[in-house]
Short mmCIF file of C-alpha atoms in Angstrom, two decimals:
data_model
loop_
_atom_site.label_atom_id
_atom_site.label_comp_id
_atom_site.label_asym_id
_atom_site.label_seq_id
_atom_site.Cartn_x
_atom_site.Cartn_y
_atom_site.Cartn_z
CA MET A 130 -59.32 -20.40 -7.20
CA GLY A 131 -57.20 -18.07 -4.83
CA SER A 132 -55.85 -14.79 -5.48
CA LYS A 133 -53.02 -13.66 -8.03
CA LYS A 134 -49.64 -13.48 -6.61
CA PRO A 135 -49.27 -9.10 -7.42
CA SER A 136 -46.36 -8.71 -10.07
CA VAL A 137 -43.39 -7.03 -8.74
CA ARG A 138 -43.97 -3.74 -11.37
CA SER A 139 -46.89 -3.52 -8.66
CA SER A 140 -46.04 0.84 -7.83
CA ARG A 141 -47.53 -0.58 -4.17
CA ILE A 142 -44.32 -2.68 -2.27
CA ALA A 143 -46.55 -3.24 0.53
CA ASP A 144 -48.87 -5.31 -2.05
CA TRP A 145 -45.34 -7.74 -3.25
CA SER A 146 -44.97 -10.69 -1.36
CA PRO A 147 -43.18 -10.36 2.03
CA ASP A 148 -40.14 -12.55 1.09
CA ASP A 149 -39.87 -9.61 -1.97
CA ARG A 150 -40.50 -6.68 0.06
CA PRO A 151 -36.74 -5.30 1.09
CA ARG A 152 -36.91 -4.03 4.49
CA GLU A 153 -38.76 -7.61 5.41
CA LYS A 154 -35.77 -9.20 3.08
CA LEU A 155 -33.13 -6.74 5.85
CA GLN A 156 -35.11 -8.16 8.43
CA ARG A 157 -35.04 -11.89 7.99
CA HIS A 158 -31.71 -12.29 6.34
CA GLY A 159 -29.62 -9.55 6.58
CA ALA A 160 -28.30 -6.01 4.54
CA ASP A 161 -25.84 -8.40 2.20
CA VAL A 162 -28.36 -10.98 0.60
CA LEU A 163 -30.46 -7.71 -0.54
CA SER A 164 -29.27 -6.00 -4.19
CA ASP A 165 -27.71 -3.20 -4.99
CA ALA A 166 -31.52 -0.93 -6.41
CA GLU A 167 -32.86 -2.43 -2.72
CA LEU A 168 -30.46 -1.58 -0.54
CA LEU A 169 -31.63 1.92 -2.40
CA ALA A 170 -35.07 1.37 -1.96
CA ILE A 171 -34.66 1.17 1.74
CA LEU A 172 -33.16 5.39 1.76
CA ILE A 173 -35.63 6.43 -0.67
CA SER A 174 -37.94 4.90 1.28
CA SER A 175 -41.13 5.47 -1.43
CA GLY A 176 -41.77 5.37 -4.78
CA THR A 177 -43.84 7.25 -6.91
CA ARG A 178 -48.05 6.81 -8.46
CA ASN A 179 -45.08 4.15 -11.93
CA LEU A 180 -42.98 3.16 -10.48
CA THR A 181 -41.77 1.62 -6.50
CA ALA A 182 -39.29 2.51 -4.48
CA VAL A 183 -36.71 -0.39 -6.06
CA ASP A 184 -37.36 0.87 -9.25
CA VAL A 185 -36.59 4.33 -8.31
CA GLY A 186 -33.88 2.18 -6.89
CA LYS A 187 -32.55 0.40 -11.26
CA GLU A 188 -33.34 4.23 -12.60
CA LEU A 189 -29.89 5.95 -11.01
CA LEU A 190 -28.60 2.95 -11.57
CA ARG A 191 -28.92 2.79 -15.39
CA GLU A 192 -28.57 6.53 -15.09
CA PHE A 193 -25.73 6.86 -13.02
CA GLY A 194 -23.92 3.88 -13.32
CA PRO A 195 -22.64 0.76 -9.89
CA LEU A 196 -22.39 2.52 -6.52
CA ALA A 197 -19.43 3.65 -6.92
CA HIS A 198 -20.35 5.65 -9.48
CA LEU A 199 -23.72 6.54 -8.03
CA ALA A 200 -22.00 7.26 -4.48
CA ARG A 201 -19.96 9.98 -6.29
CA ARG A 202 -23.05 12.32 -7.28
CA ASN A 203 -23.77 15.05 -5.55
CA TYR A 204 -27.32 16.65 -4.19
CA ARG A 205 -28.90 18.17 -6.66
CA GLU A 206 -27.40 15.57 -9.09
CA LEU A 207 -29.28 13.24 -7.23
CA SER A 208 -32.19 15.20 -7.27
CA ARG A 209 -32.73 14.82 -10.65
CA GLY A 210 -33.00 11.92 -11.15
CA ARG A 211 -35.77 9.83 -12.24
CA GLY A 212 -38.84 9.47 -8.57
CA MET A 213 -35.84 10.91 -6.90
CA GLY A 214 -36.46 14.66 -5.78
CA SER A 215 -35.19 16.92 -2.92
CA VAL A 216 -35.11 14.89 0.56
CA LYS A 217 -34.17 11.35 -1.82
CA ALA A 218 -31.02 13.29 -2.36
CA MET A 219 -30.32 14.85 0.93
CA LYS A 220 -30.82 11.29 2.54
CA LEU A 221 -28.42 9.48 0.04
CA ALA A 222 -25.99 12.31 -0.40
CA ALA A 223 -25.59 12.13 3.63
CA ALA A 224 -25.38 8.12 3.03
CA PHE A 225 -22.82 8.11 0.78
CA GLU A 226 -21.08 10.98 2.87
CA ILE A 227 -21.36 8.69 5.36
CA ALA A 228 -20.01 5.49 3.63
CA ARG A 229 -16.62 7.92 2.47
CA ARG A 230 -16.16 9.17 6.24
CA ILE A 231 -16.11 5.72 8.46
CA GLU A 232 -14.03 4.83 5.21
CA ALA A 233 -11.72 8.04 5.85
CA HIS A 234 -11.53 7.31 9.62
CA ARG A 235 -11.56 3.70 9.50
CA ASP A 236 -8.03 3.48 11.37
CA GLU A 237 -8.28 5.03 13.91
CA PRO A 238 -7.76 6.02 17.04
CA ARG A 239 -4.87 7.92 15.76
CA SER A 240 -3.06 6.78 12.93
CA ARG A 241 1.16 6.64 12.45
CA VAL A 242 2.43 8.25 9.58
CA THR A 243 5.68 7.12 7.66
CA SER A 244 4.77 7.51 4.47
CA PRO A 245 2.39 9.54 1.67
CA GLU A 246 1.06 6.35 1.40
CA ASP A 247 0.08 5.94 4.78
CA ILE A 248 -1.78 9.46 4.17
CA VAL A 249 -3.56 8.91 0.83
CA ARG A 250 -4.55 6.26 2.48
CA ARG A 251 -6.74 8.09 5.31
CA PHE A 252 -8.10 10.75 3.02
CA LEU A 253 -8.45 9.68 -0.70
CA PRO A 254 -11.60 9.00 0.04
CA GLN A 255 -12.69 12.26 1.17
CA LEU A 256 -10.75 14.39 -1.41
CA ARG A 257 -11.46 12.14 -4.71
CA ASP A 258 -14.36 12.83 -5.67
CA LEU A 259 -14.99 16.98 -4.56
CA LYS A 260 -15.95 18.70 -7.55
CA LYS A 261 -13.62 21.48 -5.57
CA GLU A 262 -10.37 22.32 -4.81
CA VAL A 263 -10.08 21.57 -0.33
CA PHE A 264 -6.72 22.28 1.28
CA LEU A 265 -6.50 21.12 4.36
CA VAL A 266 -3.60 20.35 7.45
CA VAL A 267 -3.39 17.50 9.53
CA LEU A 268 -1.77 17.77 12.48
CA LEU A 269 0.67 15.21 14.05
CA ASP A 270 1.99 14.36 17.64
CA SER A 271 5.59 14.40 18.35
CA ALA A 272 5.25 10.46 16.93
CA HIS A 273 3.91 11.43 13.50
CA GLN A 274 -0.14 10.34 14.74
CA ILE A 275 -1.78 11.92 13.30
CA ILE A 276 -3.86 13.72 15.90
CA ARG A 277 -6.66 15.59 13.21
CA GLU A 278 -7.54 17.06 9.93
CA ALA A 279 -8.30 20.41 9.91
CA GLU A 280 -10.11 22.55 6.46
CA ILE A 281 -7.57 25.86 5.71
CA SER A 282 -9.84 26.66 2.58
CA ARG A 283 -12.07 25.48 0.20
CA GLY A 284 -12.54 26.78 -3.82
CA THR A 285 -9.81 27.49 -6.47
CA LEU A 286 -6.38 28.29 -4.33
CA ASN A 287 -4.66 29.61 -4.40
CA ALA A 288 -1.93 32.13 -1.67
CA SER A 289 -4.53 34.26 -0.06
CA LEU A 290 -6.56 31.85 0.96
CA VAL A 291 -4.06 29.48 1.89
CA HIS A 292 -2.18 31.83 4.67
CA PRO A 293 0.53 31.19 6.95
CA ARG A 294 -1.92 32.04 9.79
CA GLU A 295 -4.63 29.62 9.70
CA VAL A 296 -2.22 26.91 8.49
CA PHE A 297 -0.29 26.97 11.62
CA LYS A 298 -3.30 28.73 14.18
CA ALA A 299 -4.56 25.23 13.85
CA ALA A 300 -1.35 23.33 14.74
CA LEU A 301 -0.89 25.99 17.56
CA ASP A 302 -4.44 25.41 18.61
CA ASP A 303 -3.84 21.03 19.39
CA HIS A 304 0.08 21.36 20.09
CA ALA A 305 1.15 19.72 17.12
CA ALA A 306 4.66 18.73 16.31
CA SER A 307 4.83 19.11 12.64
CA VAL A 308 2.00 19.03 9.59
CA ILE A 309 1.65 17.86 6.20
CA LEU A 310 0.09 20.02 4.15
CA LEU A 311 -3.16 18.51 1.48
CA HIS A 312 -5.14 19.16 -0.73
CA ASN A 313 -7.15 18.03 -3.90
CA HIS A 314 -7.41 18.64 -7.55
CA PRO A 315 -10.56 17.42 -9.49
CA SER A 316 -9.27 18.46 -13.09
CA GLY A 317 -7.29 14.26 -12.01
CA ASN A 318 -3.78 15.60 -12.86
CA PRO A 319 -1.86 15.16 -9.65
CA GLU A 320 1.19 17.22 -11.07
CA PRO A 321 2.12 20.55 -8.94
CA SER A 322 1.00 24.05 -10.75
CA ALA A 323 3.24 26.98 -10.09
CA GLU A 324 0.81 28.97 -7.11
CA ASP A 325 1.00 25.17 -5.03
CA VAL A 326 5.27 25.53 -4.97
CA THR A 327 4.33 28.68 -3.98
CA ILE A 328 2.61 27.82 -1.59
CA THR A 329 4.35 24.97 -0.26
CA GLU A 330 7.75 27.16 0.30
CA GLN A 331 5.37 29.79 1.51
CA LEU A 332 4.80 27.66 4.10
CA ARG A 333 7.79 25.89 4.73
CA GLN A 334 9.37 29.25 5.43
CA ALA A 335 6.83 29.88 7.69
CA GLY A 336 6.46 26.25 9.61
CA LYS A 337 10.29 26.62 10.55
CA ILE A 338 9.69 30.04 12.00
CA MET A 339 7.38 28.84 13.90
CA GLY A 340 9.13 25.74 15.01
CA ILE A 341 6.60 23.00 13.84
CA PRO A 342 8.29 21.82 10.23
CA VAL A 343 5.89 21.21 7.51
CA LEU A 344 6.53 17.39 6.31
CA ASP A 345 5.28 16.93 2.74
CA HIS A 346 1.98 18.88 0.74
CA ILE A 347 0.19 16.36 -0.91
CA ILE A 348 -1.62 15.92 -3.72
CA VAL A 349 -4.38 14.09 -4.08
CA ALA A 350 -6.32 13.48 -7.75
CA GLY A 351 -8.73 11.11 -8.55
CA GLN A 352 -6.84 7.65 -7.21
CA ARG A 353 -3.36 9.49 -8.41
CA HIS A 354 -1.18 11.45 -6.15
CA THR A 355 1.67 13.30 -5.60
CA SER A 356 3.95 14.14 -3.18
CA LEU A 357 5.78 16.60 -3.14
CA ALA A 358 8.81 15.74 -0.88
CA GLN A 359 8.46 12.73 -3.45
CA LEU A 360 9.79 15.23 -5.80
CA GLY A 361 12.64 16.81 -3.96
CA TYR A 362 11.16 20.32 -2.72
CA PHE A 363 12.03 18.85 1.01
#
């Protein structure tokens, strides 16, 4: 009698049929034919004594939900998954961050800003899942095209952290004609706080003195956003 084909629950993917192994499937047919768990398995690389890498991928999806939800988990959360560890978690966290950056910058080279939605579309993937507040200044040229963004502060937002010196140093270094302020609210509430309004006015006045106008301050909260310019603060 011929040998029996190993079960796909074998703890060694090497024992599987070549048609079932994620790497061979990708080589033969392309990445788009792989399941979510199989894609994760390629990044995870190895399983444990009782779990294959595919099983570890399935466990992650079972614990955290689909890929879109899994990608929002940070390194520490990923490392606590069944069959995971620090190295595997770092690989996944890096892959998810690469995906966010690609999505955030897919319109490059320089995108022209005509509305708050242009800024949100560009930076939402970068900001929406962060657990801390991050304050960015988006630098624009004279045609309202994005030169780059500069991170000014990370952590609880207050006027002492977002100093005009740091905001306009970045603008001067890159010869920006104007700037847009941007930060996230991890709470999910896009409404500006009293501190947000104070910071906006402080930077608006500094921009007038510097000759580099502040055009807007946009707050991102999950999938929602608020433009202080549209609210009448400019």
